[in-house]
Short mmCIF file of C-alpha atoms in Angstrom, two decimals:
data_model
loop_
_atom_site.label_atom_id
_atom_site.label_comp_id
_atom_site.label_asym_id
_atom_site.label_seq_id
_atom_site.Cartn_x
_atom_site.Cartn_y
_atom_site.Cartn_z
CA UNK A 1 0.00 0.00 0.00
CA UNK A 2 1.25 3.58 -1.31
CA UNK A 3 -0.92 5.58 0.98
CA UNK A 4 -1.72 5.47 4.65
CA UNK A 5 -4.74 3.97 5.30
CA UNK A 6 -6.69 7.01 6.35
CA UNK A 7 -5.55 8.76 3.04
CA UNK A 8 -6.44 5.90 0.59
CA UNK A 9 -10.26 5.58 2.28
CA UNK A 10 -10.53 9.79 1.54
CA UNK A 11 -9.41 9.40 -1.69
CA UNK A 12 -11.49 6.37 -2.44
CA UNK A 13 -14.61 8.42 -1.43
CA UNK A 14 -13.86 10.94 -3.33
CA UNK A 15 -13.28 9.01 -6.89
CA UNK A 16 -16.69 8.02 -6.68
CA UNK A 17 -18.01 11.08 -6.99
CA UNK A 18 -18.54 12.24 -10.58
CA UNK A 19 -16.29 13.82 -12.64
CA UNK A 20 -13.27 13.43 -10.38
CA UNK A 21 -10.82 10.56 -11.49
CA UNK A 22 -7.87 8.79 -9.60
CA UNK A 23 -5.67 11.90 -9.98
CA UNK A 24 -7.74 14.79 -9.26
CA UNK A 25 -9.20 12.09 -5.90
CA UNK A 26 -5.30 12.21 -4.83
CA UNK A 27 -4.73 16.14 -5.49
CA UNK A 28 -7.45 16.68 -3.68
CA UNK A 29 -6.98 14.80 -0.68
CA UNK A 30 -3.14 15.87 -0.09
CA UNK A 31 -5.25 19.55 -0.99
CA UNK A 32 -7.28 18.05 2.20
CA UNK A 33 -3.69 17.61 4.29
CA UNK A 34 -2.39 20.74 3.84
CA UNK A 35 -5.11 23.09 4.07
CA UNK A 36 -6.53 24.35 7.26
CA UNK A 37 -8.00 21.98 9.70
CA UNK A 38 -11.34 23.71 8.85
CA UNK A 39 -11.69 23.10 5.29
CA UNK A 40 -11.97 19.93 5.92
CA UNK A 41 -14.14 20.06 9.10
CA UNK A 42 -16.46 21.91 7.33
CA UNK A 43 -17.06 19.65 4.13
CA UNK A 44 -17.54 16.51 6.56
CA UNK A 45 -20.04 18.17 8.86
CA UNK A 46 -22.25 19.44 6.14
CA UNK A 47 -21.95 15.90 4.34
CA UNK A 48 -23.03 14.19 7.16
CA UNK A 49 -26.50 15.68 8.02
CA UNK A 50 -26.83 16.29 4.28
CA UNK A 51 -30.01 13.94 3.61
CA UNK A 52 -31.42 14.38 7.48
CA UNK A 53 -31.47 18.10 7.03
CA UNK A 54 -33.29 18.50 2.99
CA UNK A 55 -37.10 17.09 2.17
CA UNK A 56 -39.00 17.56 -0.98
CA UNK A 57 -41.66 20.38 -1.21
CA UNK A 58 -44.93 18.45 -0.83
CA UNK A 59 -46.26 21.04 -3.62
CA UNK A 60 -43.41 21.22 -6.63
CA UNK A 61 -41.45 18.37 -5.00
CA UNK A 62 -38.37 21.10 -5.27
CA UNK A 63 -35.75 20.27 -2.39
CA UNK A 64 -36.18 21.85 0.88
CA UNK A 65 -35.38 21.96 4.68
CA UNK A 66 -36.74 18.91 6.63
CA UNK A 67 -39.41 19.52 8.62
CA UNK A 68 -40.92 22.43 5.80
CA UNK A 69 -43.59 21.21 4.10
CA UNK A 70 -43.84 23.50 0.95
CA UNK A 71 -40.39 25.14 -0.15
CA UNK A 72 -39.90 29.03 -0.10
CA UNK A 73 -40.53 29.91 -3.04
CA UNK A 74 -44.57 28.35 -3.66
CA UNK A 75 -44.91 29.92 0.02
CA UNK A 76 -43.85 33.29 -1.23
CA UNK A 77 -46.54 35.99 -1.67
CA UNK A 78 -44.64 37.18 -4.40
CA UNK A 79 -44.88 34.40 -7.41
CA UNK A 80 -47.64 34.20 -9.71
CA UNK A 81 -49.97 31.46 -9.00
CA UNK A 82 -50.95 30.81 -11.89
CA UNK A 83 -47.91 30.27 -14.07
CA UNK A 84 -46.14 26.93 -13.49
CA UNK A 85 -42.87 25.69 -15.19
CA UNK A 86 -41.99 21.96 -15.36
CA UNK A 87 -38.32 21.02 -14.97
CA UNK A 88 -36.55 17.61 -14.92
CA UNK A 89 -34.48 18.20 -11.96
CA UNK A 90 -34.13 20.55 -8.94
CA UNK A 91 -30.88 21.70 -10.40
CA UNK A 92 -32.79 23.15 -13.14
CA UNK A 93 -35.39 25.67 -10.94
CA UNK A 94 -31.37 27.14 -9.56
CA UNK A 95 -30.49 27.83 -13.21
CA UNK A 96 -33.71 29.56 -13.98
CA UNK A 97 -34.06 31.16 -10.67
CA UNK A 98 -30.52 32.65 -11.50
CA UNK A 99 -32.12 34.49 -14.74
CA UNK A 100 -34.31 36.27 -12.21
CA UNK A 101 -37.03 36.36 -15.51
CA UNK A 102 -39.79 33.84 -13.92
CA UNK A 103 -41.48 35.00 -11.75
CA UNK A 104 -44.08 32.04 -11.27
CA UNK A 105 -44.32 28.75 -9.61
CA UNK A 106 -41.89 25.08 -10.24
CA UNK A 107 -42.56 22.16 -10.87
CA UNK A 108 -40.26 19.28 -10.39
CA UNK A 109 -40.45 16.00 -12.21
CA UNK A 110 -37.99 14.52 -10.69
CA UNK A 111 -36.31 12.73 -13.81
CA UNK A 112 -37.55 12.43 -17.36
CA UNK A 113 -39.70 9.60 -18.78
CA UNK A 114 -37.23 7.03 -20.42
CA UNK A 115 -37.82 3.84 -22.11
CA UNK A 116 -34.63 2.52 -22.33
CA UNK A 117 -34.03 2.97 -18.52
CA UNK A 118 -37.80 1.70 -17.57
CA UNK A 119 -38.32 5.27 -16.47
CA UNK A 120 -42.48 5.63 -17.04
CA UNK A 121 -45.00 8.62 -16.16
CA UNK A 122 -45.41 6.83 -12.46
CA UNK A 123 -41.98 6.91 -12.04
CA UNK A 124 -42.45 10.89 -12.06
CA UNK A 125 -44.11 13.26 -10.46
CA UNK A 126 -46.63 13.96 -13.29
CA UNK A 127 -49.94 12.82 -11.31
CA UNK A 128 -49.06 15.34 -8.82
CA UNK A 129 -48.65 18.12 -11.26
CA UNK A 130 -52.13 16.93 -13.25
CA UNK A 131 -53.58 17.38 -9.34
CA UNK A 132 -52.12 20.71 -9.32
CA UNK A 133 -53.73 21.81 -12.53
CA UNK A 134 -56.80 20.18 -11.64
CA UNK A 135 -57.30 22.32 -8.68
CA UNK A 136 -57.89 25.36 -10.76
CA UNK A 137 -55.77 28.97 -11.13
CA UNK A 138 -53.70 27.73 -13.28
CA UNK A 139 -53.69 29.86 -16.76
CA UNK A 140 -50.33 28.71 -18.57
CA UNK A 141 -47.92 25.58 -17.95
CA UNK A 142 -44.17 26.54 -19.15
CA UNK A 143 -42.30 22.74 -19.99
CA UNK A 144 -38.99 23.25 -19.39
CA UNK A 145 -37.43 19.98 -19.84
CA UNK A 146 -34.11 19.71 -21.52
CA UNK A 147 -33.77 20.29 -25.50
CA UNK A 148 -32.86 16.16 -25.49
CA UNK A 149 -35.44 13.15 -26.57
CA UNK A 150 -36.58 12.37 -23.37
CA UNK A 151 -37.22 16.16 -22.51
CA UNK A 152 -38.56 16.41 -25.85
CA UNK A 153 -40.84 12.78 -25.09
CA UNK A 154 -41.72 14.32 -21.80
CA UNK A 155 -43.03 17.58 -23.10
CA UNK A 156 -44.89 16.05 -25.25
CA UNK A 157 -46.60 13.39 -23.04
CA UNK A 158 -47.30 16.03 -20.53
CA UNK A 159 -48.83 18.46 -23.34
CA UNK A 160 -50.92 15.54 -24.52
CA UNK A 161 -52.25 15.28 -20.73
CA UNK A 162 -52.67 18.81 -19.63
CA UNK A 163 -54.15 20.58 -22.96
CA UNK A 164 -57.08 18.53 -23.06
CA UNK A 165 -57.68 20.27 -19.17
CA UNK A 166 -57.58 23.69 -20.85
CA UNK A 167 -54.60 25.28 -20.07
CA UNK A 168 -52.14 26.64 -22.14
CA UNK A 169 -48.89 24.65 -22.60
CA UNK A 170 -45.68 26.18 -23.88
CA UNK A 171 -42.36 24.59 -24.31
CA UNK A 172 -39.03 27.19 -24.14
CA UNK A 173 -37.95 28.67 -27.39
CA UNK A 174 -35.02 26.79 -29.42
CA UNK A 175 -32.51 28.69 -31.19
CA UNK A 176 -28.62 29.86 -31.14
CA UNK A 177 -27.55 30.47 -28.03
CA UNK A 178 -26.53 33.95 -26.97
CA UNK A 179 -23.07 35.17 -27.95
CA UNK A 180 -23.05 31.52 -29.90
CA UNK A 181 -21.55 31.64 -33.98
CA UNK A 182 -23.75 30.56 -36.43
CA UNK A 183 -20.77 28.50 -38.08
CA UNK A 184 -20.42 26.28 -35.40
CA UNK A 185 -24.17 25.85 -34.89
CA UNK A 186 -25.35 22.22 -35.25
CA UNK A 187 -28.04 21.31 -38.38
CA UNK A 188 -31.11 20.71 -36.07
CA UNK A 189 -30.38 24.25 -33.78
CA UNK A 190 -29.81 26.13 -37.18
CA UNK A 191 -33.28 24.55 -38.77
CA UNK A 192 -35.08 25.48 -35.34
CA UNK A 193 -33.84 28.90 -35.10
CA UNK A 194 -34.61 29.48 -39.03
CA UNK A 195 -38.33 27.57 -38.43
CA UNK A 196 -38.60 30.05 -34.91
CA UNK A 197 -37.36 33.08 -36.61
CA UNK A 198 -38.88 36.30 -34.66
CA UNK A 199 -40.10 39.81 -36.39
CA UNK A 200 -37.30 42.48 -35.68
CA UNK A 201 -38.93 45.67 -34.68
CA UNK B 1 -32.17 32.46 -0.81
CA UNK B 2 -32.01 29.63 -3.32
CA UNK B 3 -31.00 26.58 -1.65
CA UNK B 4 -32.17 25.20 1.70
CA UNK B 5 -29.15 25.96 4.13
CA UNK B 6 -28.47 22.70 4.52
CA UNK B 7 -27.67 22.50 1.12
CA UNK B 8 -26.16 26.07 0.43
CA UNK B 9 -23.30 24.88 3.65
CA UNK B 10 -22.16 22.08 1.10
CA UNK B 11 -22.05 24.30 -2.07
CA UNK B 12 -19.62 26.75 0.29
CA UNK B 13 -18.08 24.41 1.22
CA UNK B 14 -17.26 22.50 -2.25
CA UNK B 15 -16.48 25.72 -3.98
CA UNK B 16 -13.15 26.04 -1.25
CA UNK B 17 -11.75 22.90 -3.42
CA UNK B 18 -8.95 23.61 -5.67
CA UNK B 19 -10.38 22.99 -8.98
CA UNK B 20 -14.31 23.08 -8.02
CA UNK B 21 -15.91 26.03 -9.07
CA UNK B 22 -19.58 27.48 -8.58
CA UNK B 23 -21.42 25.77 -11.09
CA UNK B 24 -19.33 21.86 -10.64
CA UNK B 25 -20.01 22.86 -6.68
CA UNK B 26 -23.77 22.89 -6.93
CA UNK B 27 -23.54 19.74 -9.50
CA UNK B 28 -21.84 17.90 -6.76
CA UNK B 29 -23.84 18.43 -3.88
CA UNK B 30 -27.17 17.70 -5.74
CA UNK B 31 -25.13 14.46 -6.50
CA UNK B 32 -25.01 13.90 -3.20
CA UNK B 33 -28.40 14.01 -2.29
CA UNK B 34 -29.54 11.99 -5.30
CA UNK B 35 -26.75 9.34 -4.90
CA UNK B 36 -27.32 6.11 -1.58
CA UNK B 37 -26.82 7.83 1.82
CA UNK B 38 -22.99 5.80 2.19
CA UNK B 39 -21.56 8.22 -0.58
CA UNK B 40 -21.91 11.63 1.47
CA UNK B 41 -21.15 9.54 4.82
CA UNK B 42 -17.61 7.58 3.97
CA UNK B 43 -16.70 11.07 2.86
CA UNK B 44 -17.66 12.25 5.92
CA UNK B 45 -16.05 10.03 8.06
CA UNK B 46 -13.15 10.01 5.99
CA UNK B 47 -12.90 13.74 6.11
CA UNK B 48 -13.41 14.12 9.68
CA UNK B 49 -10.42 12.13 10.91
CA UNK B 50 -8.01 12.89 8.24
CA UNK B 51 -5.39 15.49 10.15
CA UNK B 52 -5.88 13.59 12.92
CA UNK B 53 -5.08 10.10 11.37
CA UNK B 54 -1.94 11.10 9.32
CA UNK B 55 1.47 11.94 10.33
CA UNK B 56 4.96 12.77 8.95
CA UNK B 57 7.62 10.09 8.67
CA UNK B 58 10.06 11.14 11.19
CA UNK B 59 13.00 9.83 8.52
CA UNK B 60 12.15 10.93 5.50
CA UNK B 61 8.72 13.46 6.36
CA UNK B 62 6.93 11.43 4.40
CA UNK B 63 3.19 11.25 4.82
CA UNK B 64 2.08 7.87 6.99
CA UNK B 65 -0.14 6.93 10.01
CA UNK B 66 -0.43 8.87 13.05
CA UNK B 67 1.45 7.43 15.94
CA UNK B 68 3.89 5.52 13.21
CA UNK B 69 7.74 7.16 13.60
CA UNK B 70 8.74 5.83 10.19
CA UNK B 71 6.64 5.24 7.39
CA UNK B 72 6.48 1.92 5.27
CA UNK B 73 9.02 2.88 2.70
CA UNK B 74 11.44 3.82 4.93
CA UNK B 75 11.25 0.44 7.64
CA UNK B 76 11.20 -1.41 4.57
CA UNK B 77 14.46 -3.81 4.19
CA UNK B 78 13.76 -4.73 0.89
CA UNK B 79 14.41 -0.76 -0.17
CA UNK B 80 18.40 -0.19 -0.64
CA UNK B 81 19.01 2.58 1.95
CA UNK B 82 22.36 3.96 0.04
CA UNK B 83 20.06 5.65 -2.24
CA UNK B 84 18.09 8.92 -1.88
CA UNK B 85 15.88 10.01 -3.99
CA UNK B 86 14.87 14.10 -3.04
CA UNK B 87 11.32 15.11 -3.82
CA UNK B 88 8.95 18.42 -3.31
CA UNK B 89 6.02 16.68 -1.89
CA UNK B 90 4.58 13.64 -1.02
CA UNK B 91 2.17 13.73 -4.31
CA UNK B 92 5.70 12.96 -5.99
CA UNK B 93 6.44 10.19 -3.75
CA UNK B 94 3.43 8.92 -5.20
CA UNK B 95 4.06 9.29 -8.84
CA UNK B 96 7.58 7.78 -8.52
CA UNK B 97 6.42 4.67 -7.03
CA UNK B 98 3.84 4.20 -9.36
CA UNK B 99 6.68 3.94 -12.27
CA UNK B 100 8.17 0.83 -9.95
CA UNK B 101 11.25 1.48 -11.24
CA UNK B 102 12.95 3.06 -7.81
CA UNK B 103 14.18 1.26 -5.52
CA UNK B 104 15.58 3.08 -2.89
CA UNK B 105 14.45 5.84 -0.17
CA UNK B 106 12.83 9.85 -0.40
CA UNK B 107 13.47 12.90 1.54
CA UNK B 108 10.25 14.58 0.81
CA UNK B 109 11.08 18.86 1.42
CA UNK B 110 7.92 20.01 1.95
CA UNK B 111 8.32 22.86 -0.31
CA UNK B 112 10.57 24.04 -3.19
CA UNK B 113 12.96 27.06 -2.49
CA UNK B 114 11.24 30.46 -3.58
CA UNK B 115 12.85 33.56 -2.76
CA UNK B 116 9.73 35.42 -3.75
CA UNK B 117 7.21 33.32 -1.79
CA UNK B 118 10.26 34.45 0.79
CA UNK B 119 10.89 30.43 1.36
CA UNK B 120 14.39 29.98 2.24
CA UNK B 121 16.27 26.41 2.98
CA UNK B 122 15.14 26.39 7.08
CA UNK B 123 11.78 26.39 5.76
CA UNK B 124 12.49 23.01 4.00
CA UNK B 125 13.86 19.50 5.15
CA UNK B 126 16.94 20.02 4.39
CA UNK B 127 19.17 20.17 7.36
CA UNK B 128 16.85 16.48 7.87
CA UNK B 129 18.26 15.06 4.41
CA UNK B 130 21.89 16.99 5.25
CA UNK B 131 21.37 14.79 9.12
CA UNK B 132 21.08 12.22 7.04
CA UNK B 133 23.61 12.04 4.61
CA UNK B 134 26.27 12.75 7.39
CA UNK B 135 24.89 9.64 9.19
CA UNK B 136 27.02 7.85 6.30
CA UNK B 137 26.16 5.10 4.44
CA UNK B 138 24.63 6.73 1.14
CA UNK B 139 25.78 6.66 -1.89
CA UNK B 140 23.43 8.27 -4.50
CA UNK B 141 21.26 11.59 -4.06
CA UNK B 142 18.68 11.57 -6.91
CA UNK B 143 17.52 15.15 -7.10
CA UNK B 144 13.73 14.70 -8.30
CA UNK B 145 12.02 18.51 -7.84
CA UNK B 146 10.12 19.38 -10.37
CA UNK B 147 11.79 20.55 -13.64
CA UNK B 148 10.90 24.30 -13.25
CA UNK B 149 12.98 27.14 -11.62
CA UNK B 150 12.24 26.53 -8.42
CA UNK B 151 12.68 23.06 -8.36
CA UNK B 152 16.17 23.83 -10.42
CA UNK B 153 17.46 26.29 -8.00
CA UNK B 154 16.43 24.34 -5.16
CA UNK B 155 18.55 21.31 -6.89
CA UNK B 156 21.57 23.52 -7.92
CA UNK B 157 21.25 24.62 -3.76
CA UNK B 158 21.14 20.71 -2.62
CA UNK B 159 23.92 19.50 -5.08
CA UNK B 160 26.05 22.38 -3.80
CA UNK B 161 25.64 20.93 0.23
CA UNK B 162 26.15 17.70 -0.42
CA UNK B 163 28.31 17.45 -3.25
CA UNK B 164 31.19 18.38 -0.50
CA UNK B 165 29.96 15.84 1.71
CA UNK B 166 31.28 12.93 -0.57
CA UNK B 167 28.11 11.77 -2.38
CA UNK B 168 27.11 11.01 -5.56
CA UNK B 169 24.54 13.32 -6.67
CA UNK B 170 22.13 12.91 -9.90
CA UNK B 171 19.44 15.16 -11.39
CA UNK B 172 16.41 13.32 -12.86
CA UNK B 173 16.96 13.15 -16.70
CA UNK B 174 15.27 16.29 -18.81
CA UNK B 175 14.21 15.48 -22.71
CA UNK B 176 10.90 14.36 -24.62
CA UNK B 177 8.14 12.81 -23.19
CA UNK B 178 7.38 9.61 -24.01
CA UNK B 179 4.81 9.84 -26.71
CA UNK B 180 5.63 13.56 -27.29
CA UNK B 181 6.13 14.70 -30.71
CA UNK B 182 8.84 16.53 -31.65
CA UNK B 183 7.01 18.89 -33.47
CA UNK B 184 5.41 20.27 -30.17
CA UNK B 185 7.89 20.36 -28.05
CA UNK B 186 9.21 24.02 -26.48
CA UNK B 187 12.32 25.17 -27.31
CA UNK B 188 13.86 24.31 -23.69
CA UNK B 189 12.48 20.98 -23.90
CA UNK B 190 14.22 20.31 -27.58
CA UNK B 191 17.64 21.63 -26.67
CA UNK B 192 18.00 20.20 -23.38
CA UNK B 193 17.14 16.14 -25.22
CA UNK B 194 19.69 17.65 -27.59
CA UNK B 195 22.34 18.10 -25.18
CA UNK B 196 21.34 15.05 -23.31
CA UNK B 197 21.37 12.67 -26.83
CA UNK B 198 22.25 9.28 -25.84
CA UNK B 199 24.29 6.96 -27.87
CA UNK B 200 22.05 4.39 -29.46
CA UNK B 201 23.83 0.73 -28.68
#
């Protein structure tokens, strides 16, 4: 053995975490040994009560703190009731929360329907969102899932579901991406941004 | 506030991490809570009892297990103890034996010399290696810093103590990578595996 025993089990935690291989697992843990006593203290406190500490929002099944029942932001006085926009993961409601241009409610599937992984509308939280709807106050659904088949399978499952309830379904607009090059844009982007083309003015 | 705090104390606490930046931090701890409850918890514990757990060789300031004097290289008899080979850190130690193809001892300095950092030789182990050599029996000093100008002057300082002392003392060759091409190499790089051209045989 290369490594003293305390070493090798840190850095065979962290190379199962994504993204980090054998290497960056070993930079990081002699990172670990030099640093201040803290840096370390700190990551293995708030690991451990991780899962003990969150809970899903009963109402958009966004993460929350235990104990909460609905998460901060469908308590809030300030969000629109009546606008609600479906996203895969909770990761998702952070990067549109970060535009600070929705103003409405979230709803989180948790996952995307998938076929090839057994992944079906139970698997989701779909009947909860139809429950929401079906409670009235709800004027537009946004679908929000990712630009990818399944997102694309799931929007369309869910639009099949929820028109027929009459409310309006939109799914986000495709395009080039800001400050993107049209020369490196892919075939199917190009043909959505010519097919979504927008009057100037 | 976005996250629950629970949450939010991980991100902080992932984006101190060489290497982990806002966006990977967030990724990571939403891994977390996603992935079985033993992936956040052997981190935990791993993290926890690190400092506490490790120790320096007391020969060759190594890293090894708390409440060990020497560490496994070093009690070793099968490692030839005439031979030295000098390293920055203990990530090198690492990296050397991985090659299997050193059989001897380290002296791991802790550090590189860097006037501007305002690092001088006592803040190094290298009145430790200079104990050492005087001790007697060593033949060979294999100076292994890193090829930069640190490392270099921090050589050029070593060979110039212990060269007087009656020792052999070697610089890890410099040259092209294995599986380097020629055509990339930097100008340093090409003239030093000039100078250094072997005699094919």
């Amino acid at each position: 053995m290369l490594l003293p025993e305390s070493i090798q089990t840190l850095v065979n935690a962290l190379e199962r975490l994504p993204g980090i291989g054998p290497k960056s697992a070993s930079r990081l843990a002699f990172f670990f040994l030099r640093a201040s006593e803290d840096v370390a203290q700190d990551l293995s406190v708030a690991l451990a009560n991780l899962k003990a500490n969150t809970a899903f929002c009963q109402e958009c099944f966004n993460i929350t703190d235990a104990g909460r029942e609905r998460c901060e932001i469908c308590e809030s006085p300030k969000r629109e009731n009546s606008l609600i926009c479906v996203v895969e993961e909770a990761l998702d409601v952070l990067a549109l929360e970060r535009t600070a241009g929705f103003h409405g409610k979230y709803h989180v599937l948790q996952g995307v329907l998938s076929p090839i992984e057994g992944i079906g509308p139970d698997d989701l939280k779909i009947k909860q969102l139809i429950t929401r709807v079906a409670r009235g106050g709800i004027k537009e659904i946004i679908l929000a899932t990712n630009p990818s088949m399944e997102g694309d399978t799931t929007a369309i499952y869910l639009s099949q579901q929820l028109e027929p309830m009459g409310v309006k379904v939109t799914r986000l607009a495709r395009g080039l991406p800001v400050g993107g090059d049209l020369e490196y844009a892919d075939q199917n982007t190009l043909l959505r941004a010519l097919s979504g083309r927008q009057e100037m003015s």
